[in-house]
Amino acid sequence: MAASAAVFLRLRSGLRQGARGLCARLATPPPRAPDQAAEIGSRAGTKAQTQGPQQQRSSEGPSYAKKVALWLAGLLGAGGTVSVIYIFGNNAVDENGAKIPDEFDNDPILVQQLRRTYKYFKDYRQMIIEPTSPCLLPDPLREPYYQPPYTLVLELTGVLLHPEWSLATGWRFKKRPGIETLFQQLAPLYEIVIFTSETGMTAFPLIDSVDPHGFISYRLFRDATRYMDGHHVKDISCLNRDPARVVVVDCKKEAFRLQPYNGVALRPWDGNSDDRVLLDLSAFLKTIALNGVEDVRTVLEHYALEEDPLEAFKQRQSRLEQEEQKGGEEEAWAKARWFRPVVLELLTVSVQLKPRQKETRNRTKEV
């Protein structure tokens, strides 16, 4: 047993040494010949030499692409400019296709093209900025027709309607409470004009929906405004009406910046169903009309600096009513003080007359 154990230990140690030697041989690379080593070095050198130009080309690639893009953009811009000058620089033509002479016909051809193109874009810009006409409304009605003494200019969005959007219905416009009362009470006193910064395509059906009874006399849209500093301004001088009798109601003061004392600036309506602003506005404008104000600007000037003109009007009105009531009480008390002595005198006279009447009656009985 001891001999077999010793043999087994010797075999195990020999196997271990053989495995270690095999692993060492596999880990070390085999020796190469001198020619093979030189070939490997030359390959590494050529690879390094080829990587240099490739890196240079990759670094030059973005700048080259930028140059090409700039050249293409320049060519497209030049071609577009030439096309625009060619299209808009020709003479206008009539129905038969004949050219219409203009003031540029005597200039050189290139100058003609350039000046006509410039005039076209200048007129187009003027069309956007300026109103479509210097007289946006027709002349006032004459007898036997009835022309209201005042003109009321109303904005649509923010004053009469509130836009709302939902995923189910999309865009919808909510009608402000009191709009029917406003139209009914003011139509006999004011010529109602809707003058909105919305486009006609958007506003026309909305006006039809808020005015089924036809209280609105005229409708003016964005193309009738004057575009100034990013705002659509409503120029009252183009309405063909007396500015002293025109009232503009809007939720933006910039809308009547050219005539600030003709406007009443309201807060934009947020869609609250308990809103009563239109009822207060109706009372305010009705008071102006019934008092026969010759120039509305003298009244509206006092409310121009107020944050809420209608609330200021209500406060002044309540204060005036209190003063009138107080003055009426004082006047009644003064009349009572004057009337009291007279009544006492009459009572004393009547008391004195009663004994005399009794004496006369007794005398008549004796007789």
mmCIF file with all atom_site columns, C-alpha atoms in Angstrom, residues 177-276:
data_model
loop_
_atom_site.group_PDB
_atom_site.id
_atom_site.type_symbol
_atom_site.label_atom_id
_atom_site.label_alt_id
_atom_site.label_comp_id
_atom_site.label_asym_id
_atom_site.label_entity_id
_atom_site.label_seq_id
_atom_site.pdbx_PDB_ins_code
_atom_site.Cartn_x
_atom_site.Cartn_y
_atom_site.Cartn_z
_atom_site.occupancy
_atom_site.B_iso_or_equiv
_atom_site.pdbx_formal_charge
_atom_site.auth_seq_id
_atom_site.auth_comp_id
_atom_site.auth_asym_id
_atom_site.auth_atom_id
_atom_site.pdbx_PDB_model_num
ATOM 1   C CA . PRO A 1 177 ? -73.895 87.342  -21.052 1.00 0.00 ? 177 PRO A CA 1
ATOM 2   C CA . GLY A 1 178 ? -75.925 90.471  -21.768 1.00 0.00 ? 178 GLY A CA 1
ATOM 3   C CA . ILE A 1 179 ? -75.091 90.765  -25.456 1.00 0.00 ? 179 ILE A CA 1
ATOM 4   C CA . GLU A 1 180 ? -78.765 90.707  -26.509 1.00 0.00 ? 180 GLU A CA 1
ATOM 5   C CA . THR A 1 181 ? -79.630 93.409  -23.962 1.00 0.00 ? 181 THR A CA 1
ATOM 6   C CA . LEU A 1 182 ? -76.744 95.545  -25.191 1.00 0.00 ? 182 LEU A CA 1
ATOM 7   C CA . PHE A 1 183 ? -77.929 95.395  -28.793 1.00 0.00 ? 183 PHE A CA 1
ATOM 8   C CA . GLN A 1 184 ? -81.598 95.940  -27.973 1.00 0.00 ? 184 GLN A CA 1
ATOM 9   C CA . GLN A 1 185 ? -81.026 98.963  -25.730 1.00 0.00 ? 185 GLN A CA 1
ATOM 10  C CA . LEU A 1 186 ? -78.379 100.700 -27.827 1.00 0.00 ? 186 LEU A CA 1
ATOM 11  C CA . ALA A 1 187 ? -79.591 100.022 -31.381 1.00 0.00 ? 187 ALA A CA 1
ATOM 12  C CA . PRO A 1 188 ? -82.024 103.014 -31.360 1.00 0.00 ? 188 PRO A CA 1
ATOM 13  C CA . LEU A 1 189 ? -79.295 105.347 -30.058 1.00 0.00 ? 189 LEU A CA 1
ATOM 14  C CA . TYR A 1 190 ? -76.111 104.023 -31.691 1.00 0.00 ? 190 TYR A CA 1
ATOM 15  C CA . GLU A 1 191 ? -75.133 102.834 -35.127 1.00 0.00 ? 191 GLU A CA 1
ATOM 16  C CA . ILE A 1 192 ? -73.518 99.530  -34.107 1.00 0.00 ? 192 ILE A CA 1
ATOM 17  C CA . VAL A 1 193 ? -70.385 98.580  -36.066 1.00 0.00 ? 193 VAL A CA 1
ATOM 18  C CA . ILE A 1 194 ? -68.326 95.434  -35.485 1.00 0.00 ? 194 ILE A CA 1
ATOM 19  C CA . PHE A 1 195 ? -64.691 96.371  -36.147 1.00 0.00 ? 195 PHE A CA 1
ATOM 20  C CA . THR A 1 196 ? -62.497 93.384  -35.314 1.00 0.00 ? 196 THR A CA 1
ATOM 21  C CA . SER A 1 197 ? -58.866 92.457  -35.775 1.00 0.00 ? 197 SER A CA 1
ATOM 22  C CA . GLU A 1 198 ? -59.949 88.978  -36.878 1.00 0.00 ? 198 GLU A CA 1
ATOM 23  C CA . THR A 1 199 ? -60.038 88.014  -40.536 1.00 0.00 ? 199 THR A CA 1
ATOM 24  C CA . GLY A 1 200 ? -63.322 88.141  -42.390 1.00 0.00 ? 200 GLY A CA 1
ATOM 25  C CA . MET A 1 201 ? -63.335 84.391  -42.945 1.00 0.00 ? 201 MET A CA 1
ATOM 26  C CA . THR A 1 202 ? -63.237 83.826  -39.175 1.00 0.00 ? 202 THR A CA 1
ATOM 27  C CA . ALA A 1 203 ? -65.416 86.691  -37.959 1.00 0.00 ? 203 ALA A CA 1
ATOM 28  C CA . PHE A 1 204 ? -68.270 86.700  -40.479 1.00 0.00 ? 204 PHE A CA 1
ATOM 29  C CA . PRO A 1 205 ? -70.031 83.520  -39.265 1.00 0.00 ? 205 PRO A CA 1
ATOM 30  C CA . LEU A 1 206 ? -69.429 84.551  -35.640 1.00 0.00 ? 206 LEU A CA 1
ATOM 31  C CA . ILE A 1 207 ? -71.207 87.864  -36.192 1.00 0.00 ? 207 ILE A CA 1
ATOM 32  C CA . ASP A 1 208 ? -74.130 86.041  -37.782 1.00 0.00 ? 208 ASP A CA 1
ATOM 33  C CA . SER A 1 209 ? -74.414 83.846  -34.701 1.00 0.00 ? 209 SER A CA 1
ATOM 34  C CA . VAL A 1 210 ? -74.379 86.697  -32.143 1.00 0.00 ? 210 VAL A CA 1
ATOM 35  C CA . ASP A 1 211 ? -76.751 88.962  -34.096 1.00 0.00 ? 211 ASP A CA 1
ATOM 36  C CA . PRO A 1 212 ? -79.671 86.931  -35.473 1.00 0.00 ? 212 PRO A CA 1
ATOM 37  C CA . HIS A 1 213 ? -81.987 89.994  -35.382 1.00 0.00 ? 213 HIS A CA 1
ATOM 38  C CA . GLY A 1 214 ? -79.761 92.300  -37.445 1.00 0.00 ? 214 GLY A CA 1
ATOM 39  C CA . PHE A 1 215 ? -78.933 95.045  -34.923 1.00 0.00 ? 215 PHE A CA 1
ATOM 40  C CA . ILE A 1 216 ? -75.399 95.382  -36.338 1.00 0.00 ? 216 ILE A CA 1
ATOM 41  C CA . SER A 1 217 ? -75.234 97.905  -39.164 1.00 0.00 ? 217 SER A CA 1
ATOM 42  C CA . TYR A 1 218 ? -71.752 97.289  -40.590 1.00 0.00 ? 218 TYR A CA 1
ATOM 43  C CA . ARG A 1 219 ? -68.856 94.840  -40.297 1.00 0.00 ? 219 ARG A CA 1
ATOM 44  C CA . LEU A 1 220 ? -65.164 95.684  -40.623 1.00 0.00 ? 220 LEU A CA 1
ATOM 45  C CA . PHE A 1 221 ? -62.295 93.205  -40.381 1.00 0.00 ? 221 PHE A CA 1
ATOM 46  C CA . ARG A 1 222 ? -58.507 93.060  -40.103 1.00 0.00 ? 222 ARG A CA 1
ATOM 47  C CA . ASP A 1 223 ? -57.885 94.424  -43.589 1.00 0.00 ? 223 ASP A CA 1
ATOM 48  C CA . ALA A 1 224 ? -59.545 97.697  -42.521 1.00 0.00 ? 224 ALA A CA 1
ATOM 49  C CA . THR A 1 225 ? -57.117 98.277  -39.631 1.00 0.00 ? 225 THR A CA 1
ATOM 50  C CA . ARG A 1 226 ? -53.839 100.158 -39.677 1.00 0.00 ? 226 ARG A CA 1
ATOM 51  C CA . TYR A 1 227 ? -50.856 97.948  -38.757 1.00 0.00 ? 227 TYR A CA 1
ATOM 52  C CA . MET A 1 228 ? -48.536 99.828  -36.380 1.00 0.00 ? 228 MET A CA 1
ATOM 53  C CA . ASP A 1 229 ? -45.747 98.401  -34.176 1.00 0.00 ? 229 ASP A CA 1
ATOM 54  C CA . GLY A 1 230 ? -47.187 94.910  -34.246 1.00 0.00 ? 230 GLY A CA 1
ATOM 55  C CA . HIS A 1 231 ? -50.761 95.998  -33.421 1.00 0.00 ? 231 HIS A CA 1
ATOM 56  C CA . HIS A 1 232 ? -53.894 96.310  -35.541 1.00 0.00 ? 232 HIS A CA 1
ATOM 57  C CA . VAL A 1 233 ? -55.032 99.888  -34.885 1.00 0.00 ? 233 VAL A CA 1
ATOM 58  C CA . LYS A 1 234 ? -58.550 101.125 -35.660 1.00 0.00 ? 234 LYS A CA 1
ATOM 59  C CA . ASP A 1 235 ? -58.341 104.569 -37.208 1.00 0.00 ? 235 ASP A CA 1
ATOM 60  C CA . ILE A 1 236 ? -61.590 106.420 -36.517 1.00 0.00 ? 236 ILE A CA 1
ATOM 61  C CA . SER A 1 237 ? -60.757 109.081 -39.089 1.00 0.00 ? 237 SER A CA 1
ATOM 62  C CA . CYS A 1 238 ? -61.407 106.479 -41.804 1.00 0.00 ? 238 CYS A CA 1
ATOM 63  C CA . LEU A 1 239 ? -64.946 105.641 -40.639 1.00 0.00 ? 239 LEU A CA 1
ATOM 64  C CA . ASN A 1 240 ? -66.626 108.526 -42.500 1.00 0.00 ? 240 ASN A CA 1
ATOM 65  C CA . ARG A 1 241 ? -68.343 109.577 -39.259 1.00 0.00 ? 241 ARG A CA 1
ATOM 66  C CA . ASP A 1 242 ? -68.037 112.561 -36.920 1.00 0.00 ? 242 ASP A CA 1
ATOM 67  C CA . PRO A 1 243 ? -65.294 111.618 -34.401 1.00 0.00 ? 243 PRO A CA 1
ATOM 68  C CA . ALA A 1 244 ? -67.116 113.606 -31.719 1.00 0.00 ? 244 ALA A CA 1
ATOM 69  C CA . ARG A 1 245 ? -69.910 111.012 -31.794 1.00 0.00 ? 245 ARG A CA 1
ATOM 70  C CA . VAL A 1 246 ? -67.927 107.769 -32.118 1.00 0.00 ? 246 VAL A CA 1
ATOM 71  C CA . VAL A 1 247 ? -67.272 105.423 -29.175 1.00 0.00 ? 247 VAL A CA 1
ATOM 72  C CA . VAL A 1 248 ? -64.815 102.528 -29.540 1.00 0.00 ? 248 VAL A CA 1
ATOM 73  C CA . VAL A 1 249 ? -65.040 99.593  -27.113 1.00 0.00 ? 249 VAL A CA 1
ATOM 74  C CA . ASP A 1 250 ? -62.063 97.232  -27.078 1.00 0.00 ? 250 ASP A CA 1
ATOM 75  C CA . CYS A 1 251 ? -60.037 95.128  -24.648 1.00 0.00 ? 251 CYS A CA 1
ATOM 76  C CA . LYS A 1 252 ? -56.732 96.597  -25.913 1.00 0.00 ? 252 LYS A CA 1
ATOM 77  C CA . LYS A 1 253 ? -55.827 100.258 -25.599 1.00 0.00 ? 253 LYS A CA 1
ATOM 78  C CA . GLU A 1 254 ? -53.471 99.893  -28.554 1.00 0.00 ? 254 GLU A CA 1
ATOM 79  C CA . ALA A 1 255 ? -56.517 99.377  -30.780 1.00 0.00 ? 255 ALA A CA 1
ATOM 80  C CA . PHE A 1 256 ? -57.530 103.067 -30.472 1.00 0.00 ? 256 PHE A CA 1
ATOM 81  C CA . ARG A 1 257 ? -54.098 104.575 -29.809 1.00 0.00 ? 257 ARG A CA 1
ATOM 82  C CA . LEU A 1 258 ? -54.590 107.169 -32.572 1.00 0.00 ? 258 LEU A CA 1
ATOM 83  C CA . GLN A 1 259 ? -57.736 108.539 -30.877 1.00 0.00 ? 259 GLN A CA 1
ATOM 84  C CA . PRO A 1 260 ? -57.339 107.606 -27.183 1.00 0.00 ? 260 PRO A CA 1
ATOM 85  C CA . TYR A 1 261 ? -60.267 109.741 -25.966 1.00 0.00 ? 261 TYR A CA 1
ATOM 86  C CA . ASN A 1 262 ? -62.736 107.951 -28.218 1.00 0.00 ? 262 ASN A CA 1
ATOM 87  C CA . GLY A 1 263 ? -62.214 104.566 -26.593 1.00 0.00 ? 263 GLY A CA 1
ATOM 88  C CA . VAL A 1 264 ? -63.369 102.564 -23.607 1.00 0.00 ? 264 VAL A CA 1
ATOM 89  C CA . ALA A 1 265 ? -60.890 99.843  -22.633 1.00 0.00 ? 265 ALA A CA 1
ATOM 90  C CA . LEU A 1 266 ? -62.478 96.808  -20.978 1.00 0.00 ? 266 LEU A CA 1
ATOM 91  C CA . ARG A 1 267 ? -60.748 93.886  -19.374 1.00 0.00 ? 267 ARG A CA 1
ATOM 92  C CA . PRO A 1 268 ? -60.698 90.819  -21.655 1.00 0.00 ? 268 PRO A CA 1
ATOM 93  C CA . TRP A 1 269 ? -63.555 88.490  -20.804 1.00 0.00 ? 269 TRP A CA 1
ATOM 94  C CA . ASP A 1 270 ? -62.337 85.180  -19.385 1.00 0.00 ? 270 ASP A CA 1
ATOM 95  C CA . GLY A 1 271 ? -65.533 83.245  -20.110 1.00 0.00 ? 271 GLY A CA 1
ATOM 96  C CA . ASN A 1 272 ? -67.175 83.724  -16.696 1.00 0.00 ? 272 ASN A CA 1
ATOM 97  C CA . SER A 1 273 ? -70.925 83.077  -17.000 1.00 0.00 ? 273 SER A CA 1
ATOM 98  C CA . ASP A 1 274 ? -71.736 85.506  -14.146 1.00 0.00 ? 274 ASP A CA 1
ATOM 99  C CA . ASP A 1 275 ? -70.205 88.461  -15.989 1.00 0.00 ? 275 ASP A CA 1
ATOM 100 C CA . ARG A 1 276 ? -72.280 91.694  -16.041 1.00 0.00 ? 276 ARG A CA 1
#
